Amino acid sequence: MQLALSDEERAFRDEMREFFTTKVDEDIRRTVAEGRELTKDQIVEAQRTLNAAGLAVPRWPVEWGGQDWTEIQFHIWHEEMERACVPTPLAFNAGMIGPVIAQFGTEEQKKEFLPKTANLDIFWSQGFSEPDAGSDLAGLRTTAVRDGDDWVVNGQKTWTTLGQYGDWIFTLVRTDPDAKKQAGISMLLIDMTSEGLEVRPIQLIDGGHEVNEVWFDNVRVPGENLVGELNGGWGIAKFLLGNERVGVAPSGITKRVIARIKGLAEDRFADDPLLRARIAQLENELLALELTTMRVAANSLDGKPHPASSVLKLKGSELQQAVSELVLDLAGPAGLGSGAGDDSDLTEWERAAGPIYLNLRKASIYGGSNEVQRQIISRNILGL
């Protein structure tokens, strides 16, 4: 693979870099840089800024806002956005339900939902996980029963990230209880203002509110909100999760953190060869991950994510956690107590270390746990 950028690619990189560092609100970028939680308004504003410039959903079909870019250009777009501390387009919209509707939706669904999804006029939530159906997603028990032209939905979803902001939720439901687990699942699009739908916050250990439970009590859903074929939800879920895993290896963010480590700990490098070796190993593994990301994306052009996307999910989460562990080690004992009580006397370095480390423990769980990814790799790639 050619690693050096062509003149055209360097010009494209400079264009992206100039846009991200001058057109996106500086307060939003500072919030990301400091590791603080974005508000809903900031998430929406950032994506609308990108969408107005045609940069929010470049991997969508061109007729729905996508770009006819090369894989190198897609990679540059993503890396420069992360490098500039610009919030990446909301994954539930840009990387999950948008591609699903573009691939499986009716023309009416595409016209109704895709423009609003790209512009974040609809803030989507993901209704997949349940208390007894996390990594074993096929074990879900939320039901949808046909009643006239409508579906009536009952059940519970959990770990619904940013569900407190959601306008609509794309939901996997069991529509054939007599079929084997994978065969009896469908996908519905559900308005979160529907009668009988309730969002309940889950309090995190650091006091934050990022995830939620969503309860369905005889929620009526119009029949036309079924996505794809009846009982075809498992195939849609695999398509969606494959796309999610391609985008779950945030190499730009990881590179940004490593660069910051180098800047803040510069005085320690000269006297600590083990620290230099640790950084070098992380950078080498990150380069390998970047190259693999481009290869996987290049082999997913037929609309079917490559099974090697599980490699990205596995290695990407491991690298995120390894870098956060390095940050915590460098912060020392003070970093362990950050995020709890009055930490106003801590440095920015110490204040960020603990929350980032703890939060990234989830990286090896969401999108399918790393144990599940190893099974996928062994079966679908290695043929074991």
C-alpha positions as YAML, in Angstrom:
chain: A
units: angstrom
residues:
- id: 1
  name: MET
  ca: [0.00, 0.00, 0.00]
- id: 2
  name: GLN
  ca: [1.28, 3.47, -0.92]
- id: 3
  name: LEU
  ca: [1.72, 5.45, 2.30]
- id: 4
  name: ALA
  ca: [2.78, 8.82, 0.84]
- id: 5
  name: LEU
  ca: [-0.09, 11.12, -0.15]
- id: 6
  name: SER
  ca: [-0.32, 12.38, -3.72]
- id: 7
  name: ASP
  ca: [-0.42, 16.11, -4.46]
- id: 8
  name: GLU
  ca: [-4.19, 15.89, -4.87]
- id: 9
  name: GLU
  ca: [-4.58, 14.06, -1.59]
- id: 10
  name: ARG
  ca: [-2.43, 16.59, 0.25]
- id: 11
  name: ALA
  ca: [-4.59, 19.37, -1.18]
- id: 12
  name: PHE
  ca: [-7.71, 17.52, -0.02]
- id: 13
  name: ARG
  ca: [-6.18, 17.09, 3.45]
- id: 14
  name: ASP
  ca: [-5.41, 20.80, 3.64]
- id: 15
  name: GLU
  ca: [-8.97, 21.62, 2.57]
- id: 16
  name: MET
  ca: [-10.43, 19.39, 5.28]
- id: 17
  name: ARG
  ca: [-8.01, 20.74, 7.89]
- id: 18
  name: GLU
  ca: [-8.85, 24.35, 7.05]
- id: 19
  name: PHE
  ca: [-12.59, 23.69, 7.21]
- id: 20
  name: PHE
  ca: [-12.57, 21.77, 10.48]
- id: 21
  name: THR
  ca: [-10.35, 24.30, 12.26]
- id: 22
  name: THR
  ca: [-12.10, 27.46, 11.03]
- id: 23
  name: LYS
  ca: [-15.77, 26.65, 10.32]
- id: 24
  name: VAL
  ca: [-16.76, 24.54, 13.33]
- id: 25
  name: ASP
  ca: [-17.56, 26.48, 16.50]
- id: 26
  name: GLU
  ca: [-14.45, 26.89, 18.65]
- id: 27
  name: ASP
  ca: [-16.32, 26.34, 21.93]
- id: 28
  name: ILE
  ca: [-17.53, 22.97, 20.63]
- id: 29
  name: ARG
  ca: [-14.01, 21.97, 19.63]
- id: 30
  name: ARG
  ca: [-12.67, 23.07, 23.02]
- id: 31
  name: THR
  ca: [-15.29, 20.95, 24.78]
- id: 32
  name: VAL
  ca: [-14.08, 17.90, 22.83]
- id: 33
  name: ALA
  ca: [-10.41, 18.72, 23.42]
- id: 34
  name: GLU
  ca: [-10.94, 18.98, 27.18]
- id: 35
  name: GLY
  ca: [-12.87, 15.71, 27.34]
- id: 36
  name: ARG
  ca: [-16.06, 17.37, 28.56]
- id: 37
  name: GLU
  ca: [-19.55, 16.15, 27.68]
- id: 38
  name: LEU
  ca: [-21.18, 17.78, 24.67]
- id: 39
  name: THR
  ca: [-24.70, 19.15, 25.04]
- id: 40
  name: LYS
  ca: [-27.42, 18.13, 22.61]
- id: 41
  name: ASP
  ca: [-27.31, 21.62, 21.06]
- id: 42
  name: GLN
  ca: [-23.56, 21.30, 20.47]
- id: 43
  name: ILE
  ca: [-23.93, 17.87, 18.85]
- id: 44
  name: VAL
  ca: [-26.68, 19.20, 16.57]
- id: 45
  name: GLU
  ca: [-24.83, 22.42, 15.69]
- id: 46
  name: ALA
  ca: [-21.63, 20.59, 14.80]
- id: 47
  name: GLN
  ca: [-23.37, 18.10, 12.51]
- id: 48
  name: ARG
  ca: [-25.45, 20.78, 10.80]
- id: 49
  name: THR
  ca: [-22.27, 22.74, 10.09]
- id: 50
  name: LEU
  ca: [-20.79, 19.66, 8.43]
- id: 51
  name: ASN
  ca: [-24.00, 18.82, 6.59]
- id: 52
  name: ALA
  ca: [-24.29, 22.32, 5.10]
- id: 53
  name: ALA
  ca: [-20.86, 21.75, 3.54]
- id: 54
  name: GLY
  ca: [-21.67, 18.21, 2.37]
- id: 55
  name: LEU
  ca: [-19.35, 16.66, 4.96]
- id: 56
  name: ALA
  ca: [-21.75, 14.98, 7.41]
- id: 57
  name: VAL
  ca: [-22.56, 11.70, 5.63]
- id: 58
  name: PRO
  ca: [-19.96, 11.20, 2.87]
- id: 59
  name: ARG
  ca: [-20.32, 7.39, 2.88]
- id: 60
  name: TRP
  ca: [-24.03, 7.53, 2.05]
- id: 61
  name: PRO
  ca: [-25.20, 7.19, -1.56]
- id: 62
  name: VAL
  ca: [-24.45, 10.38, -3.48]
- id: 63
  name: GLU
  ca: [-28.14, 11.06, -4.14]
- id: 64
  name: TRP
  ca: [-28.71, 11.28, -0.38]
- id: 65
  name: GLY
  ca: [-25.77, 13.50, 0.53]
- id: 66
  name: GLY
  ca: [-22.80, 11.17, 0.09]
- id: 67
  name: GLN
  ca: [-19.51, 11.90, -1.66]
- id: 68
  name: ASP
  ca: [-17.85, 9.99, -4.48]
- id: 69
  name: TRP
  ca: [-14.49, 9.91, -2.71]
- id: 70
  name: THR
  ca: [-11.64, 7.45, -2.73]
- id: 71
  name: GLU
  ca: [-10.96, 5.40, 0.39]
- id: 72
  name: ILE
  ca: [-7.93, 7.58, 1.10]
- id: 73
  name: GLN
  ca: [-10.15, 10.68, 1.04]
- id: 74
  name: PHE
  ca: [-12.63, 9.09, 3.44]
- id: 75
  name: HIS
  ca: [-9.75, 8.26, 5.75]
- id: 76
  name: ILE
  ca: [-8.35, 11.80, 5.56]
- id: 77
  name: TRP
  ca: [-11.80, 13.30, 6.24]
- id: 78
  name: HIS
  ca: [-12.24, 11.18, 9.36]
- id: 79
  name: GLU
  ca: [-8.71, 11.63, 10.66]
- id: 80
  name: GLU
  ca: [-8.62, 15.40, 10.17]
- id: 81
  name: MET
  ca: [-12.01, 15.78, 11.84]
- id: 82
  name: GLU
  ca: [-10.81, 13.88, 14.91]
- id: 83
  name: ARG
  ca: [-7.46, 15.68, 14.89]
- id: 84
  name: ALA
  ca: [-9.26, 19.05, 14.94]
- id: 85
  name: CYS
  ca: [-11.45, 17.98, 17.93]
- id: 86
  name: VAL
  ca: [-14.58, 18.20, 15.79]
- id: 87
  name: PRO
  ca: [-17.39, 15.91, 16.99]
- id: 88
  name: THR
  ca: [-17.81, 13.11, 14.49]
- id: 89
  name: PRO
  ca: [-21.34, 12.97, 12.99]
- id: 90
  name: LEU
  ca: [-23.74, 11.26, 15.38]
- id: 91
  name: ALA
  ca: [-23.09, 7.55, 14.89]
- id: 92
  name: PHE
  ca: [-26.74, 6.53, 15.34]
- id: 93
  name: ASN
  ca: [-27.68, 8.82, 12.43]
- id: 94
  name: ALA
  ca: [-24.71, 8.84, 10.09]
- id: 95
  name: GLY
  ca: [-23.24, 5.38, 10.58]
- id: 96
  name: MET
  ca: [-26.20, 3.22, 11.62]
- id: 97
  name: ILE
  ca: [-29.80, 3.97, 10.66]
- id: 98
  name: GLY
  ca: [-28.93, 6.22, 7.70]
- id: 99
  name: PRO
  ca: [-27.08, 3.48, 5.78]
- id: 100
  name: VAL
  ca: [-29.76, 0.97, 6.81]
- id: 101
  name: ILE
  ca: [-32.61, 3.07, 5.39]
- id: 102
  name: ALA
  ca: [-30.57, 3.80, 2.25]
- id: 103
  name: GLN
  ca: [-29.97, 0.06, 1.77]
- id: 104
  name: PHE
  ca: [-33.23, -1.52, 2.97]
- id: 105
  name: GLY
  ca: [-35.83, 1.26, 3.23]
- id: 106
  name: THR
  ca: [-38.71, 2.02, 0.90]
- id: 107
  name: GLU
  ca: [-38.54, 5.08, -1.31]
- id: 108
  name: GLU
  ca: [-41.04, 6.76, 0.99]
- id: 109
  name: GLN
  ca: [-38.84, 6.03, 4.02]
- id: 110
  name: LYS
  ca: [-35.77, 7.36, 2.23]
- id: 111
  name: LYS
  ca: [-37.49, 10.61, 1.29]
- id: 112
  name: GLU
  ca: [-39.01, 11.05, 4.74]
- id: 113
  name: PHE
  ca: [-36.06, 10.15, 6.94]
- id: 114
  name: LEU
  ca: [-32.71, 10.48, 5.15]
- id: 115
  name: PRO
  ca: [-32.54, 14.31, 4.78]
- id: 116
  name: LYS
  ca: [-33.66, 14.78, 8.39]
- id: 117
  name: THR
  ca: [-31.23, 12.12, 9.57]
- id: 118
  name: ALA
  ca: [-28.25, 13.74, 7.82]
- id: 119
  name: ASN
  ca: [-29.10, 17.19, 9.22]
- id: 120
  name: LEU
  ca: [-29.90, 15.89, 12.72]
- id: 121
  name: ASP
  ca: [-33.45, 17.20, 12.45]
- id: 122
  name: ILE
  ca: [-34.14, 13.74, 13.89]
- id: 123
  name: PHE
  ca: [-31.91, 12.66, 16.78]
- id: 124
  name: TRP
  ca: [-31.93, 8.86, 16.55]
- id: 125
  name: SER
  ca: [-31.54, 6.37, 19.38]
- id: 126
  name: GLN
  ca: [-30.57, 2.71, 19.06]
- id: 127
  name: GLY
  ca: [-32.95, 0.10, 20.52]
- id: 128
  name: PHE
  ca: [-30.96, -3.13, 20.40]
- id: 129
  name: SER
  ca: [-29.64, -4.26, 23.80]
- id: 130
  name: GLU
  ca: [-31.90, -5.69, 26.48]
- id: 131
  name: PRO
  ca: [-31.19, -6.83, 30.06]
- id: 132
  name: ASP
  ca: [-30.88, -10.46, 28.87]
- id: 133
  name: ALA
  ca: [-29.84, -9.73, 25.28]
- id: 134
  name: GLY
  ca: [-26.62, -7.79, 25.07]
- id: 135
  name: SER
  ca: [-23.86, -9.73, 23.33]
- id: 136
  name: ASP
  ca: [-26.49, -12.40, 22.60]
- id: 137
  name: LEU
  ca: [-28.64, -9.97, 20.66]
- id: 138
  name: ALA
  ca: [-30.68, -12.77, 19.10]
- id: 139
  name: GLY
  ca: [-32.09, -13.44, 22.56]
- id: 140
  name: LEU
  ca: [-34.11, -10.22, 22.60]
- id: 141
  name: ARG
  ca: [-37.65, -10.44, 23.99]
- id: 142
  name: THR
  ca: [-39.28, -7.11, 23.10]
- id: 143
  name: THR
  ca: [-42.32, -8.08, 21.03]
- id: 144
  name: ALA
  ca: [-44.29, -6.48, 18.21]
- id: 145
  name: VAL
  ca: [-47.75, -7.93, 17.49]
- id: 146
  name: ARG
  ca: [-49.77, -6.96, 14.44]
- id: 147
  name: ASP
  ca: [-53.06, -5.18, 15.23]
- id: 148
  name: GLY
  ca: [-54.83, -4.01, 12.09]
- id: 149
  name: ASP
  ca: [-52.45, -1.74, 10.19]
- id: 150
  name: ASP
  ca: [-50.28, -1.13, 13.26]
- id: 151
  name: TRP
  ca: [-47.75, -2.94, 15.40]
- id: 152
  name: VAL
  ca: [-48.15, -3.03, 19.18]
- id: 153
  name: VAL
  ca: [-44.77, -3.10, 20.94]
- id: 154
  name: ASN
  ca: [-44.07, -4.26, 24.50]
- id: 155
  name: GLY
  ca: [-40.75, -4.75, 26.24]
- id: 156
  name: GLN
  ca: [-37.58, -3.01, 27.39]
- id: 157
  name: LYS
  ca: [-34.30, -1.82, 25.91]
- id: 158
  name: THR
  ca: [-31.29, -0.83, 27.99]
- id: 159
  name: TRP
  ca: [-27.94, 0.98, 27.72]
- id: 160
  name: THR
  ca: [-29.58, 3.35, 25.23]
- id: 161
  name: THR
  ca: [-26.81, 5.91, 24.76]
- id: 162
  name: LEU
  ca: [-28.05, 9.53, 24.66]
- id: 163
  name: GLY
  ca: [-31.62, 8.23, 24.69]
- id: 164
  name: GLN
  ca: [-32.62, 11.27, 26.72]
- id: 165
  name: TYR
  ca: [-32.13, 13.31, 23.54]
- id: 166
  name: GLY
  ca: [-33.83, 10.89, 21.17]
- id: 167
  name: ASP
  ca: [-36.65, 11.88, 18.82]
- id: 168
  name: TRP
  ca: [-36.96, 8.43, 17.15]
- id: 169
  name: ILE
  ca: [-35.55, 5.01, 17.97]
- id: 170
  name: PHE
  ca: [-34.69, 2.22, 15.51]
- id: 171
  name: THR
  ca: [-35.70, -0.91, 17.35]
- id: 172
  name: LEU
  ca: [-35.25, -4.65, 16.96]
- id: 173
  name: VAL
  ca: [-38.40, -6.52, 17.98]
- id: 174
  name: ARG
  ca: [-39.56, -10.14, 17.95]
- id: 175
  name: THR
  ca: [-42.32, -10.54, 15.38]
- id: 176
  name: ASP
  ca: [-42.39, -14.35, 15.18]
- id: 177
  name: PRO
  ca: [-42.05, -16.01, 18.60]
- id: 178
  name: ASP
  ca: [-42.22, -19.49, 17.06]
- id: 179
  name: ALA
  ca: [-39.24, -19.07, 14.71]
- id: 180
  name: LYS
  ca: [-35.68, -19.75, 15.78]
- id: 181
  name: LYS
  ca: [-34.11, -16.78, 17.51]
- id: 182
  name: GLN
  ca: [-32.43, -15.09, 14.54]
- id: 183
  name: ALA
  ca: [-35.31, -15.74, 12.14]
- id: 184
  name: GLY
  ca: [-38.12, -14.04, 14.07]
- id: 185
  name: ILE
  ca: [-36.73, -10.50, 14.42]
- id: 186
  name: SER
  ca: [-37.79, -7.32, 12.59]
- id: 187
  name: MET
  ca: [-36.77, -3.66, 12.71]
- id: 188
  name: LEU
  ca: [-39.25, -0.86, 13.46]
- id: 189
  name: LEU
  ca: [-38.81, 2.91, 13.47]
- id: 190
  name: ILE
  ca: [-40.60, 4.30, 16.53]
- id: 191
  name: ASP
  ca: [-41.42, 7.91, 17.41]
- id: 192
  name: MET
  ca: [-40.17, 8.40, 20.98]
- id: 193
  name: THR
  ca: [-43.08, 10.71, 21.80]
- id: 194
  name: SER
  ca: [-45.47, 7.78, 21.28]
- id: 195
  name: GLU
  ca: [-47.91, 7.05, 24.09]
- id: 196
  name: GLY
  ca: [-46.62, 4.23, 26.29]
- id: 197
  name: LEU
  ca: [-42.91, 4.85, 25.57]
- id: 198
  name: GLU
  ca: [-40.85, 5.91, 28.59]
- id: 199
  name: VAL
  ca: [-37.15, 6.79, 28.88]
- id: 200
  name: ARG
  ca: [-35.58, 6.21, 32.31]
- id: 201
  name: PRO
  ca: [-32.04, 7.45, 33.09]
- id: 202
  name: ILE
  ca: [-29.29, 5.13, 34.31]
- id: 203
  name: GLN
  ca: [-27.02, 6.91, 36.77]
- id: 204
  name: LEU
  ca: [-23.31, 6.26, 36.11]
- id: 205
  name: ILE
  ca: [-20.74, 5.76, 38.83]
- id: 206
  name: ASP
  ca: [-19.21, 9.19, 38.15]
- id: 207
  name: GLY
  ca: [-22.61, 10.90, 38.43]
- id: 208
  name: GLY
  ca: [-23.02, 11.33, 34.69]
- id: 209
  name: HIS
  ca: [-26.07, 10.51, 32.59]
- id: 210
  name: GLU
  ca: [-25.15, 8.97, 29.26]
- id: 211
  name: VAL
  ca: [-27.25, 5.80, 29.06]
- id: 212
  name: ASN
  ca: [-30.90, 4.97, 29.63]
- id: 213
  name: GLU
  ca: [-33.59, 2.34, 29.76]
- id: 214
  name: VAL
  ca: [-36.43, 2.59, 27.23]
- id: 215
  name: TRP
  ca: [-39.75, 0.92, 28.11]
- id: 216
  name: PHE
  ca: [-42.55, 0.06, 25.68]
- id: 217
  name: ASP
  ca: [-46.05, -0.43, 27.10]
- id: 218
  name: ASN
  ca: [-48.51, -1.17, 24.27]
- id: 219
  name: VAL
  ca: [-46.80, 1.36, 22.01]
- id: 220
  name: ARG
  ca: [-48.60, 1.57, 18.66]
- id: 221
  name: VAL
  ca: [-46.36, 1.85, 15.61]
- id: 222
  name: PRO
  ca: [-47.67, 2.41, 12.06]
- id: 223
  name: GLY
  ca: [-47.17, -0.59, 9.79]
- id: 224
  name: GLU
  ca: [-45.22, 1.45, 7.25]
- id: 225
  name: ASN
  ca: [-42.46, 1.95, 9.86]
- id: 226
  name: LEU
  ca: [-41.22, -1.60, 9.30]
- id: 227
  name: VAL
  ca: [-37.74, -1.53, 7.71]
- id: 228
  name: GLY
  ca: [-37.00, -4.17, 5.12]
- id: 229
  name: GLU
  ca: [-38.73, -7.55, 5.09]
- id: 230
  name: LEU
  ca: [-40.84, -8.90, 7.92]
- id: 231
  name: ASN
  ca: [-38.62, -11.13, 10.10]
- id: 232
  name: GLY
  ca: [-35.59, -9.87, 8.20]
- id: 233
  name: GLY
  ca: [-34.22, -7.82, 11.08]
- id: 234
  name: TRP
  ca: [-31.28, -10.10, 11.85]
- id: 235
  name: GLY
  ca: [-29.70, -9.46, 8.46]
- id: 236
  name: ILE
  ca: [-30.27, -5.73, 8.88]
- id: 237
  name: ALA
  ca: [-28.70, -5.87, 12.36]
- id: 238
  name: LYS
  ca: [-25.59, -7.61, 10.99]
- id: 239
  name: PHE
  ca: [-25.32, -4.96, 8.26]
- id: 240
  name: LEU
  ca: [-25.66, -2.15, 10.82]
- id: 241
  name: LEU
  ca: [-23.21, -3.65, 13.31]
- id: 242
  name: GLY
  ca: [-20.69, -4.26, 10.55]
- id: 243
  name: ASN
  ca: [-20.83, -0.55, 9.67]
- id: 244
  name: GLU
  ca: [-20.56, 0.35, 13.37]
- id: 245
  name: ARG
  ca: [-17.44, -1.77, 13.79]
- id: 246
  name: VAL
  ca: [-15.75, -0.15, 10.79]
- id: 247
  name: GLY
  ca: [-16.23, 3.25, 12.48]
- id: 248
  name: VAL
  ca: [-15.38, 2.17, 16.00]
- id: 249
  name: ALA
  ca: [-11.60, 2.40, 15.58]
- id: 250
  name: PRO
  ca: [-11.06, 6.14, 16.16]
- id: 251
  name: SER
  ca: [-7.44, 6.34, 15.07]
- id: 252
  name: GLY
  ca: [-7.53, 10.15, 14.81]
- id: 253
  name: ILE
  ca: [-8.61, 10.54, 18.43]
- id: 254
  name: THR
  ca: [-6.01, 8.04, 19.62]
- id: 255
  name: LYS
  ca: [-3.28, 9.84, 17.65]
- id: 256
  name: ARG
  ca: [-4.39, 13.16, 19.14]
- id: 257
  name: VAL
  ca: [-4.15, 11.77, 22.68]
- id: 258
  name: ILE
  ca: [-0.69, 10.31, 22.03]
- id: 259
  name: ALA
  ca: [0.50, 13.67, 20.66]
- id: 260
  name: ARG
  ca: [-0.83, 15.36, 23.78]
- id: 261
  name: ILE
  ca: [0.92, 12.82, 25.99]
- id: 262
  name: LYS
  ca: [4.18, 13.65, 24.21]
- id: 263
  name: GLY
  ca: [3.66, 17.36, 24.77]
- id: 264
  name: LEU
  ca: [2.68, 17.18, 28.42]
- id: 265
  name: ALA
  ca: [5.24, 14.55, 29.39]
- id: 266
  name: GLU
  ca: [8.10, 15.82, 27.22]
- id: 267
  name: ASP
  ca: [10.42, 16.35, 30.20]
- id: 268
  name: ARG
  ca: [10.03, 12.67, 31.20]
- id: 269
  name: PHE
  ca: [10.97, 11.17, 27.84]
- id: 270
  name: ALA
  ca: [14.70, 11.90, 28.02]
- id: 271
  name: ASP
  ca: [15.17, 9.92, 31.20]
- id: 272
  name: ASP
  ca: [12.64, 7.14, 30.64]
- id: 273
  name: PRO
  ca: [13.45, 4.72, 27.80]
- id: 274
  name: LEU
  ca: [10.59, 2.44, 28.84]
- id: 275
  name: LEU
  ca: [8.12, 5.29, 28.33]
- id: 276
  name: ARG
  ca: [9.59, 6.01, 24.89]
- id: 277
  name: ALA
  ca: [9.30, 2.34, 23.98]
- id: 278
  name: ARG
  ca: [5.70, 2.20, 25.20]
- id: 279
  name: ILE
  ca: [4.77, 5.21, 23.04]
- id: 280
  name: ALA
  ca: [6.57, 3.77, 20.01]
- id: 281
  name: GLN
  ca: [4.73, 0.47, 20.34]
- id: 282
  name: LEU
  ca: [1.36, 2.24, 20.53]
- id: 283
  name: GLU
  ca: [2.18, 4.33, 17.45]
- id: 284
  name: ASN
  ca: [3.23, 1.26, 15.46]
- id: 285
  name: GLU
  ca: [0.05, -0.61, 16.39]
- id: 286
  name: LEU
  ca: [-2.00, 2.46, 15.52]
- id: 287
  name: LEU
  ca: [-0.41, 2.65, 12.06]
- id: 288
  name: ALA
  ca: [-1.26, -1.01, 11.47]
- id: 289
  name: LEU
  ca: [-4.84, -0.32, 12.55]
- id: 290
  name: GLU
  ca: [-5.13, 2.62, 10.13]
- id: 291
  name: LEU
  ca: [-3.93, 0.53, 7.21]
- id: 292
  name: THR
  ca: [-6.32, -2.28, 8.13]
- id: 293
  name: THR
  ca: [-9.18, 0.21, 8.38]
- id: 294
  name: MET
  ca: [-8.59, 1.36, 4.81]
- id: 295
  name: ARG
  ca: [-8.36, -2.21, 3.53]
- id: 296
  name: VAL
  ca: [-11.60, -3.18, 5.24]
- id: 297
  name: ALA
  ca: [-13.39, -0.11, 3.92]
- id: 298
  name: ALA
  ca: [-12.10, -0.74, 0.40]
- id: 299
  name: ASN
  ca: [-13.51, -4.27, 0.55]
- id: 300
  name: SER
  ca: [-16.93, -3.12, 1.78]
- id: 301
  name: LEU
  ca: [-17.97, -1.19, -1.31]
- id: 302
  name: ASP
  ca: [-20.74, -3.65, -2.23]
- id: 303
  name: GLY
  ca: [-22.81, -2.52, 0.77]
- id: 304
  name: LYS
  ca: [-21.88, -5.60, 2.81]
- id: 305
  name: PRO
  ca: [-19.38, -4.80, 5.56]
- id: 306
  name: HIS
  ca: [-16.37, -7.08, 5.48]
- id: 307
  name: PRO
  ca: [-16.09, -9.57, 8.38]
- id: 308
  name: ALA
  ca: [-12.66, -8.11, 9.09]
- id: 309
  name: SER
  ca: [-14.53, -5.13, 10.58]
- id: 310
  name: SER
  ca: [-14.44, -7.24, 13.75]
- id: 311
  name: VAL
  ca: [-10.64, -6.92, 13.71]
- id: 312
  name: LEU
  ca: [-11.08, -3.13, 13.79]
- id: 313
  name: LYS
  ca: [-13.51, -3.31, 16.68]
- id: 314
  name: LEU
  ca: [-11.22, -5.61, 18.64]
- id: 315
  name: LYS
  ca: [-7.93, -3.81, 18.06]
- id: 316
  name: GLY
  ca: [-9.43, -0.32, 18.13]
- id: 317
  name: SER
  ca: [-10.94, -0.83, 21.57]
- id: 318
  name: GLU
  ca: [-7.73, -2.38, 22.89]
- id: 319
  name: LEU
  ca: [-5.67, 0.59, 21.69]
- id: 320
  name: GLN
  ca: [-8.11, 3.11, 23.16]
- id: 321
  name: GLN
  ca: [-7.86, 1.38, 26.52]
- id: 322
  name: ALA
  ca: [-4.07, 1.06, 26.32]
- id: 323
  name: VAL
  ca: [-3.69, 4.79, 25.69]
- id: 324
  name: SER
  ca: [-6.08, 5.66, 28.53]
- id: 325
  name: GLU
  ca: [-4.03, 3.41, 30.82]
- id: 326
  name: LEU
  ca: [-0.89, 5.30, 29.83]
- id: 327
  name: VAL
  ca: [-2.59, 8.62, 30.60]
- id: 328
  name: LEU
  ca: [-3.63, 7.33, 34.01]
- id: 329
  name: ASP
  ca: [-0.11, 6.03, 34.74]
- id: 330
  name: LEU
  ca: [1.39, 9.41, 33.87]
- id: 331
  name: ALA
  ca: [-1.17, 11.29, 35.97]
- id: 332
  name: GLY
  ca: [-0.27, 9.24, 39.02]
- id: 333
  name: PRO
  ca: [-2.38, 8.71, 42.16]
- id: 334
  name: ALA
  ca: [-4.21, 12.03, 41.74]
- id: 335
  name: GLY
  ca: [-5.74, 10.77, 38.50]
- id: 336
  name: LEU
  ca: [-7.51, 7.95, 40.30]
- id: 337
  name: GLY
  ca: [-9.53, 10.38, 42.39]
- id: 338
  name: SER
  ca: [-10.49, 12.72, 39.57]
- id: 339
  name: GLY
  ca: [-14.13, 13.12, 38.72]
- id: 340
  name: ALA
  ca: [-15.18, 12.67, 42.35]
- id: 341
  name: GLY
  ca: [-15.79, 15.56, 44.70]
- id: 342
  name: ASP
  ca: [-13.90, 18.86, 44.50]
- id: 343
  name: ASP
  ca: [-10.99, 18.34, 42.12]
- id: 344
  name: SER
  ca: [-10.40, 22.03, 41.37]
- id: 345
  name: ASP
  ca: [-6.78, 21.78, 42.57]
- id: 346
  name: LEU
  ca: [-5.92, 19.08, 40.04]
- id: 347
  name: THR
  ca: [-4.18, 19.86, 36.79]
- id: 348
  name: GLU
  ca: [-6.07, 19.37, 33.51]
- id: 349
  name: TRP
  ca: [-3.96, 16.24, 32.99]
- id: 350
  name: GLU
  ca: [-4.91, 14.76, 36.36]
- id: 351
  name: ARG
  ca: [-8.56, 15.79, 36.13]
- id: 352
  name: ALA
  ca: [-9.14, 14.00, 32.82]
- id: 353
  name: ALA
  ca: [-7.26, 10.79, 33.53]
- id: 354
  name: GLY
  ca: [-9.67, 8.94, 35.82]
- id: 355
  name: PRO
  ca: [-12.97, 9.60, 33.97]
- id: 356
  name: ILE
  ca: [-11.43, 8.79, 30.57]
- id: 357
  name: TYR
  ca: [-9.90, 5.56, 31.86]
- id: 358
  name: LEU
  ca: [-13.13, 4.41, 33.51]
- id: 359
  name: ASN
  ca: [-15.34, 5.44, 30.60]
- id: 360
  name: LEU
  ca: [-13.28, 3.52, 28.06]
- id: 361
  name: ARG
  ca: [-13.76, 0.21, 29.88]
- id: 362
  name: LYS
  ca: [-16.99, 0.09, 27.86]
- id: 363
  name: ALA
  ca: [-15.08, 0.13, 24.54]
- id: 364
  name: SER
  ca: [-14.53, -3.63, 24.69]
- id: 365
  name: ILE
  ca: [-18.26, -4.22, 25.24]
- id: 366
  name: TYR
  ca: [-20.36, -1.96, 22.99]
- id: 367
  name: GLY
  ca: [-20.81, -2.92, 19.35]
- id: 368
  name: GLY
  ca: [-20.38, -6.54, 20.37]
- id: 369
  name: SER
  ca: [-17.95, -7.57, 23.11]
- id: 370
  name: ASN
  ca: [-14.37, -8.39, 22.25]
- id: 371
  name: GLU
  ca: [-15.06, -12.05, 23.04]
- id: 372
  name: VAL
  ca: [-17.80, -12.04, 20.39]
- id: 373
  name: GLN
  ca: [-15.44, -10.35, 17.90]
- id: 374
  name: ARG
  ca: [-12.85, -13.09, 18.46]
- id: 375
  name: GLN
  ca: [-15.49, -15.70, 17.69]
- id: 376
  name: ILE
  ca: [-16.46, -13.87, 14.48]
- id: 377
  name: ILE
  ca: [-12.82, -13.63, 13.43]
- id: 378
  name: SER
  ca: [-12.15, -17.32, 14.13]
- id: 379
  name: ARG
  ca: [-15.23, -18.50, 12.22]
- id: 380
  name: ASN
  ca: [-15.55, -16.07, 9.32]
- id: 381
  name: ILE
  ca: [-11.93, -15.16, 8.63]
- id: 382
  name: LEU
  ca: [-9.79, -18.01, 9.92]
- id: 383
  name: GLY
  ca: [-12.36, -20.72, 9.22]
- id: 384
  name: LEU
  ca: [-11.80, -22.41, 12.56]
...
